[in-house]
CSV table of C-alpha atoms in Angstrom, one decimal:
chain,number,residue,atom,x,y,z
V,578,UNK,CA,-28.9,10.9,28.3
V,579,UNK,CA,-25.8,10.4,26.1
V,580,UNK,CA,-27.3,7.6,24.0
V,581,UNK,CA,-30.8,7.4,22.6
V,582,UNK,CA,-33.0,4.5,23.9
V,583,UNK,CA,-35.1,2.1,21.9
V,584,UNK,CA,-38.3,4.3,22.3
V,585,UNK,CA,-36.4,7.3,20.9
V,586,UNK,CA,-35.4,5.1,17.8
V,587,UNK,CA,-38.9,4.2,17.6
V,588,UNK,CA,-40.2,7.8,17.6
V,589,UNK,CA,-37.6,8.7,15.1
V,590,UNK,CA,-38.8,5.9,12.8
V,591,UNK,CA,-42.4,6.6,13.2
V,592,UNK,CA,-41.7,10.2,12.1
V,593,UNK,CA,-39.6,9.1,9.0
V,594,UNK,CA,-42.4,6.9,8.0
V,595,UNK,CA,-45.2,9.6,8.5
V,596,UNK,CA,-43.1,12.3,6.5
V,597,UNK,CA,-42.0,10.2,3.4
V,598,UNK,CA,-44.4,7.2,3.5
V,599,UNK,CA,-43.8,3.4,3.2
V,600,UNK,CA,-44.1,3.3,-0.3
V,601,UNK,CA,-41.5,6.0,-1.1
V,602,UNK,CA,-38.8,4.5,1.3
V,603,UNK,CA,-39.1,0.7,-0.4
V,604,UNK,CA,-38.9,2.5,-3.8
V,605,UNK,CA,-35.9,4.4,-2.7
V,606,UNK,CA,-34.3,1.2,-1.3
V,607,UNK,CA,-35.1,-0.7,-4.5
V,608,UNK,CA,-33.7,2.4,-6.6
V,609,UNK,CA,-30.5,1.9,-4.4
V,610,UNK,CA,-30.2,-1.9,-5.0
V,611,UNK,CA,-30.7,-1.6,-8.7
V,612,UNK,CA,-28.0,1.2,-9.0
V,613,UNK,CA,-25.3,-1.3,-6.8
V,614,UNK,CA,-26.2,-4.1,-9.5
V,615,UNK,CA,-25.3,-1.9,-12.5
V,616,UNK,CA,-22.2,-0.9,-10.8
V,617,UNK,CA,-21.1,-4.3,-10.0
V,618,UNK,CA,-22.2,-5.2,-13.6
V,619,UNK,CA,-20.2,-2.4,-15.2
V,620,UNK,CA,-17.0,-3.3,-12.9
V,621,UNK,CA,-17.3,-6.9,-14.5
V,622,UNK,CA,-17.5,-5.9,-18.0
V,623,UNK,CA,-14.1,-3.9,-17.8
V,624,UNK,CA,-12.8,-3.6,-21.0
V,625,UNK,CA,-8.8,-4.2,-21.0
V,626,UNK,CA,-6.7,-1.7,-22.5
V,627,UNK,CA,-4.9,-2.5,-25.6
V,628,UNK,CA,-1.2,-2.6,-25.1
V,629,UNK,CA,1.0,-1.1,-27.7
V,630,UNK,CA,4.0,-2.9,-29.2
V,631,UNK,CA,7.1,-3.3,-27.4
V,632,UNK,CA,9.5,-3.4,-29.7
V,633,UNK,CA,8.7,0.1,-31.7
V,634,UNK,CA,12.3,1.5,-31.5
V,635,UNK,CA,13.7,-2.1,-32.8
V,636,UNK,CA,11.2,-1.9,-35.7
V,637,UNK,CA,12.2,1.7,-36.8
V,638,UNK,CA,16.1,0.9,-36.7
V,639,UNK,CA,15.4,-2.2,-38.9
V,640,UNK,CA,13.5,0.0,-41.6
V,641,UNK,CA,16.4,2.7,-41.6
V,642,UNK,CA,19.1,-0.3,-41.9
V,643,UNK,CA,17.2,-1.6,-44.9
V,644,UNK,CA,17.1,1.8,-46.7
V,645,UNK,CA,21.0,2.4,-46.5
């Protein structure tokens, strides 16, 4: 009684197919697969962030030294 037998699962699957129809279930699964593919493609096309120059302070010190 605690777990469902194979007969129970067959009934559940049958009711789901009757409610949604075979075409809708396969269409939803196709949409999910396309979404996963586009998500993976988006991760691969990740643009690296441009890093700022490391010597900003050193550059400003040299410009004040040149002015004096």
